[in-house]
């Protein structure tokens, strides 16, 4: 299994708070927690700017070739780094990115913000212009 | 300008209702409304399965090479097909997909569900395994 999937962490997340300027934001803390863990094989963790899901707490996205992209919110920066990395490994193990329901982390079941299909052409398409 | 961007419409959206089996779902009606419009040059409209933003009404996503992917909810299937297509044309006109705030449709300003950055490698990455 050689595919690489990417876990994107919004490091700008403030979780609705106004942390002092010298304090790490919750999103940055989540990223730092994860960076301190052992990253599963084939997983790349990236710090990103705002994912614009600011009302739902720490937010991450997962993506990979041929897979649905998933956005999850409500991540607890102090306790869920391991769950996230384990979930990302399961995501990588699923060729289309759809983790079987039974093995899907409970947090993923209840905190999916949105998902976006892989770029497979759909049979129902309407195109504009003549290009 | 030869880039093609894609507008994905969730045709499974029920907007929290239980429409009779013989009735088109709101998401399908939105797709049909859009398909009946003139599609802007360089825009492809695709019908997709559930984008899992079911609590926020009709949902669409926009994506294109090198661009941020955006997910918008709360689309009114009867009145916003034109706004959506105009917005998608503006999205295409922005090389990174970031429509300047002033020209951004009001609906986009208030109903962004999430966005995902283009796959440019970030300077802050942590990789797992030895692949």
PDB file of C-alpha atoms in Angstrom, chain A:
ATOM      1  CA  UNK A   1       0.000   0.000   0.000  1.00  0.00           C
ATOM      2  CA  UNK A   2       1.977   2.966  -1.209  1.00  0.00           C
ATOM      3  CA  UNK A   3      -0.638   5.716  -1.297  1.00  0.00           C
ATOM      4  CA  UNK A   4       0.016   8.876   0.636  1.00  0.00           C
ATOM      5  CA  UNK A   5      -2.849  10.693   2.251  1.00  0.00           C
ATOM      6  CA  UNK A   6      -2.752  14.129   3.790  1.00  0.00           C
ATOM      7  CA  UNK A   7      -4.129  15.315   7.114  1.00  0.00           C
ATOM      8  CA  UNK A   8      -4.607  19.083   7.080  1.00  0.00           C
ATOM      9  CA  UNK A   9      -4.806  20.876  10.421  1.00  0.00           C
ATOM     10  CA  UNK A  10      -6.210  24.383  10.666  1.00  0.00           C
ATOM     11  CA  UNK A  11      -3.656  26.061  12.922  1.00  0.00           C
ATOM     12  CA  UNK A  12      -5.556  29.334  13.030  1.00  0.00           C
ATOM     13  CA  UNK A  13      -8.472  27.907  14.995  1.00  0.00           C
ATOM     14  CA  UNK A  14      -9.304  29.875  18.137  1.00  0.00           C
ATOM     15  CA  UNK A  15     -12.364  27.814  19.101  1.00  0.00           C
ATOM     16  CA  UNK A  16     -14.343  30.996  19.533  1.00  0.00           C
ATOM     17  CA  UNK A  17     -11.974  32.337  22.174  1.00  0.00           C
ATOM     18  CA  UNK A  18      -9.581  35.269  22.143  1.00  0.00           C
ATOM     19  CA  UNK A  19      -6.334  33.745  23.380  1.00  0.00           C
ATOM     20  CA  UNK A  20      -3.628  36.185  24.515  1.00  0.00           C
ATOM     21  CA  UNK A  21      -1.165  37.050  21.782  1.00  0.00           C
ATOM     22  CA  UNK A  22       1.593  35.040  23.476  1.00  0.00           C
ATOM     23  CA  UNK A  23      -0.507  31.905  23.704  1.00  0.00           C
ATOM     24  CA  UNK A  24      -0.715  29.186  21.110  1.00  0.00           C
ATOM     25  CA  UNK A  25      -4.090  28.913  19.447  1.00  0.00           C
ATOM     26  CA  UNK A  26      -6.022  25.669  19.984  1.00  0.00           C
ATOM     27  CA  UNK A  27      -5.449  24.751  16.329  1.00  0.00           C
ATOM     28  CA  UNK A  28      -1.708  25.239  16.698  1.00  0.00           C
ATOM     29  CA  UNK A  29      -1.732  23.165  19.868  1.00  0.00           C
ATOM     30  CA  UNK A  30      -3.543  20.379  18.046  1.00  0.00           C
ATOM     31  CA  UNK A  31      -0.943  20.498  15.295  1.00  0.00           C
ATOM     32  CA  UNK A  32       1.896  20.424  17.831  1.00  0.00           C
ATOM     33  CA  UNK A  33       0.296  17.483  19.665  1.00  0.00           C
ATOM     34  CA  UNK A  34       0.065  15.561  16.419  1.00  0.00           C
ATOM     35  CA  UNK A  35       3.571  16.463  15.335  1.00  0.00           C
ATOM     36  CA  UNK A  36       4.829  14.993  18.631  1.00  0.00           C
ATOM     37  CA  UNK A  37       3.137  11.654  17.873  1.00  0.00           C
ATOM     38  CA  UNK A  38       4.368   8.889  15.644  1.00  0.00           C
ATOM     39  CA  UNK A  39       2.833   9.600  12.249  1.00  0.00           C
ATOM     40  CA  UNK A  40       1.425   6.490  10.545  1.00  0.00           C
ATOM     41  CA  UNK A  41       3.110   5.277   7.379  1.00  0.00           C
ATOM     42  CA  UNK A  42       1.915   7.025   4.247  1.00  0.00           C
ATOM     43  CA  UNK A  43       0.374   9.940   6.130  1.00  0.00           C
ATOM     44  CA  UNK A  44       1.525  13.533   5.705  1.00  0.00           C
ATOM     45  CA  UNK A  45       0.415  16.114   8.261  1.00  0.00           C
ATOM     46  CA  UNK A  46       0.200  19.715   7.089  1.00  0.00           C
ATOM     47  CA  UNK A  47      -0.508  22.952   8.919  1.00  0.00           C
ATOM     48  CA  UNK A  48      -2.944  25.092   6.936  1.00  0.00           C
ATOM     49  CA  UNK A  49      -4.625  28.447   7.173  1.00  0.00           C
ATOM     50  CA  UNK A  50      -8.277  28.800   8.111  1.00  0.00           C
ATOM     51  CA  UNK A  51     -10.592  26.096   6.768  1.00  0.00           C
ATOM     52  CA  UNK A  52     -13.526  28.456   7.443  1.00  0.00           C
ATOM     53  CA  UNK A  53     -15.396  26.150   9.739  1.00  0.00           C
ATOM     54  CA  UNK A  54     -14.686  28.505  12.632  1.00  0.00           C
ATOM     55  CA  UNK A  55     -17.935  27.893  14.506  1.00  0.00           C
ATOM     56  CA  UNK A  56     -17.238  24.201  15.032  1.00  0.00           C
ATOM     57  CA  UNK A  57     -13.912  24.246  16.872  1.00  0.00           C
ATOM     58  CA  UNK A  58     -10.659  22.678  15.745  1.00  0.00           C
ATOM     59  CA  UNK A  59     -11.078  21.505  12.190  1.00  0.00           C
ATOM     60  CA  UNK A  60      -9.127  19.135   9.989  1.00  0.00           C
ATOM     61  CA  UNK A  61      -9.406  17.769   6.479  1.00  0.00           C
ATOM     62  CA  UNK A  62      -8.218  14.507   4.945  1.00  0.00           C
ATOM     63  CA  UNK A  63      -7.502  13.997   1.312  1.00  0.00           C
ATOM     64  CA  UNK A  64      -5.703  11.611  -1.000  1.00  0.00           C
ATOM     65  CA  UNK A  65      -5.674  10.541  -4.633  1.00  0.00           C
ATOM     66  CA  UNK A  66      -8.883   8.845  -5.689  1.00  0.00           C
ATOM     67  CA  UNK A  67     -10.454   9.405  -2.286  1.00  0.00           C
ATOM     68  CA  UNK A  68     -13.327  11.447  -0.990  1.00  0.00           C
ATOM     69  CA  UNK A  69     -12.043  14.473   0.905  1.00  0.00           C
ATOM     70  CA  UNK A  70     -13.474  14.763   4.418  1.00  0.00           C
ATOM     71  CA  UNK A  71     -13.720  17.773   6.722  1.00  0.00           C
ATOM     72  CA  UNK A  72     -14.170  17.103  10.442  1.00  0.00           C
ATOM     73  CA  UNK A  73     -14.814  19.656  13.175  1.00  0.00           C
ATOM     74  CA  UNK A  74     -15.034  19.744  16.936  1.00  0.00           C
ATOM     75  CA  UNK A  75     -11.636  18.158  17.534  1.00  0.00           C
ATOM     76  CA  UNK A  76     -10.328  18.440  21.075  1.00  0.00           C
ATOM     77  CA  UNK A  77      -6.722  19.572  20.855  1.00  0.00           C
ATOM     78  CA  UNK A  78      -5.723  18.004  24.165  1.00  0.00           C
ATOM     79  CA  UNK A  79      -7.124  14.508  23.840  1.00  0.00           C
ATOM     80  CA  UNK A  80      -7.796  13.591  20.230  1.00  0.00           C
ATOM     81  CA  UNK A  81      -4.449  13.609  18.418  1.00  0.00           C
ATOM     82  CA  UNK A  82      -4.203   9.823  18.634  1.00  0.00           C
ATOM     83  CA  UNK A  83      -7.786   9.300  17.464  1.00  0.00           C
ATOM     84  CA  UNK A  84      -7.118  11.583  14.518  1.00  0.00           C
ATOM     85  CA  UNK A  85      -3.957   9.804  13.437  1.00  0.00           C
ATOM     86  CA  UNK A  86      -5.607   6.402  13.816  1.00  0.00           C
ATOM     87  CA  UNK A  87      -8.562   7.630  11.791  1.00  0.00           C
ATOM     88  CA  UNK A  88      -6.249   8.952   9.097  1.00  0.00           C
ATOM     89  CA  UNK A  89      -4.562   5.546   8.864  1.00  0.00           C
ATOM     90  CA  UNK A  90      -8.013   3.952   8.397  1.00  0.00           C
ATOM     91  CA  UNK A  91      -8.794   6.563   5.761  1.00  0.00           C
ATOM     92  CA  UNK A  92      -5.628   5.617   3.936  1.00  0.00           C
ATOM     93  CA  UNK A  93      -6.518   1.933   4.151  1.00  0.00           C
ATOM     94  CA  UNK A  94      -9.819   2.601   2.341  1.00  0.00           C
ATOM     95  CA  UNK A  95      -9.128   2.978  -1.392  1.00  0.00           C
ATOM     96  CA  UNK A  96     -11.976   5.478  -1.842  1.00  0.00           C
ATOM     97  CA  UNK A  97     -11.496   7.073   1.581  1.00  0.00           C
ATOM     98  CA  UNK A  98     -14.796   5.723   2.926  1.00  0.00           C
ATOM     99  CA  UNK A  99     -13.942   4.166   6.271  1.00  0.00           C
ATOM    100  CA  UNK A 100     -16.384   1.306   6.928  1.00  0.00           C
ATOM    101  CA  UNK A 101     -19.013   2.527   9.392  1.00  0.00           C
ATOM    102  CA  UNK A 102     -18.234  -0.064  12.037  1.00  0.00           C
ATOM    103  CA  UNK A 103     -14.558   0.808  12.240  1.00  0.00           C
ATOM    104  CA  UNK A 104     -15.091   4.543  11.847  1.00  0.00           C
ATOM    105  CA  UNK A 105     -14.091   6.547  14.938  1.00  0.00           C
ATOM    106  CA  UNK A 106     -17.170   7.747  16.836  1.00  0.00           C
ATOM    107  CA  UNK A 107     -15.996  11.333  16.510  1.00  0.00           C
ATOM    108  CA  UNK A 108     -15.954  11.038  12.721  1.00  0.00           C
ATOM    109  CA  UNK A 109     -19.507   9.697  12.711  1.00  0.00           C
ATOM    110  CA  UNK A 110     -20.854  12.770  14.459  1.00  0.00           C
ATOM    111  CA  UNK A 111     -18.596  15.608  13.389  1.00  0.00           C
ATOM    112  CA  UNK A 112     -18.310  15.392   9.642  1.00  0.00           C
ATOM    113  CA  UNK A 113     -18.675  18.932   8.346  1.00  0.00           C
ATOM    114  CA  UNK A 114     -18.675  18.058   4.656  1.00  0.00           C
ATOM    115  CA  UNK A 115     -17.110  15.713   2.156  1.00  0.00           C
ATOM    116  CA  UNK A 116     -16.149  16.169  -1.473  1.00  0.00           C
ATOM    117  CA  UNK A 117     -15.992  13.359  -4.014  1.00  0.00           C
ATOM    118  CA  UNK A 118     -12.822  12.375  -5.840  1.00  0.00           C
ATOM    119  CA  UNK A 119     -12.503  13.930  -9.284  1.00  0.00           C
ATOM    120  CA  UNK A 120     -13.974  10.991 -11.170  1.00  0.00           C
ATOM    121  CA  UNK A 121     -16.066  12.347 -14.035  1.00  0.00           C
ATOM    122  CA  UNK A 122     -19.752  12.051 -13.282  1.00  0.00           C
ATOM    123  CA  UNK A 123     -22.231  10.800 -15.877  1.00  0.00           C
ATOM    124  CA  UNK A 124     -24.381  13.849 -15.140  1.00  0.00           C
ATOM    125  CA  UNK A 125     -22.372  16.846 -16.257  1.00  0.00           C
ATOM    126  CA  UNK A 126     -23.251  20.055 -17.993  1.00  0.00           C
ATOM    127  CA  UNK A 127     -20.463  22.075 -19.499  1.00  0.00           C
ATOM    128  CA  UNK A 128     -20.317  25.719 -20.354  1.00  0.00           C
ATOM    129  CA  UNK A 129     -18.557  27.390 -23.260  1.00  0.00           C
ATOM    130  CA  UNK A 130     -16.876  25.662 -26.154  1.00  0.00           C
ATOM    131  CA  UNK A 131     -13.545  24.756 -24.569  1.00  0.00           C
TER     132      UNK A 131
END
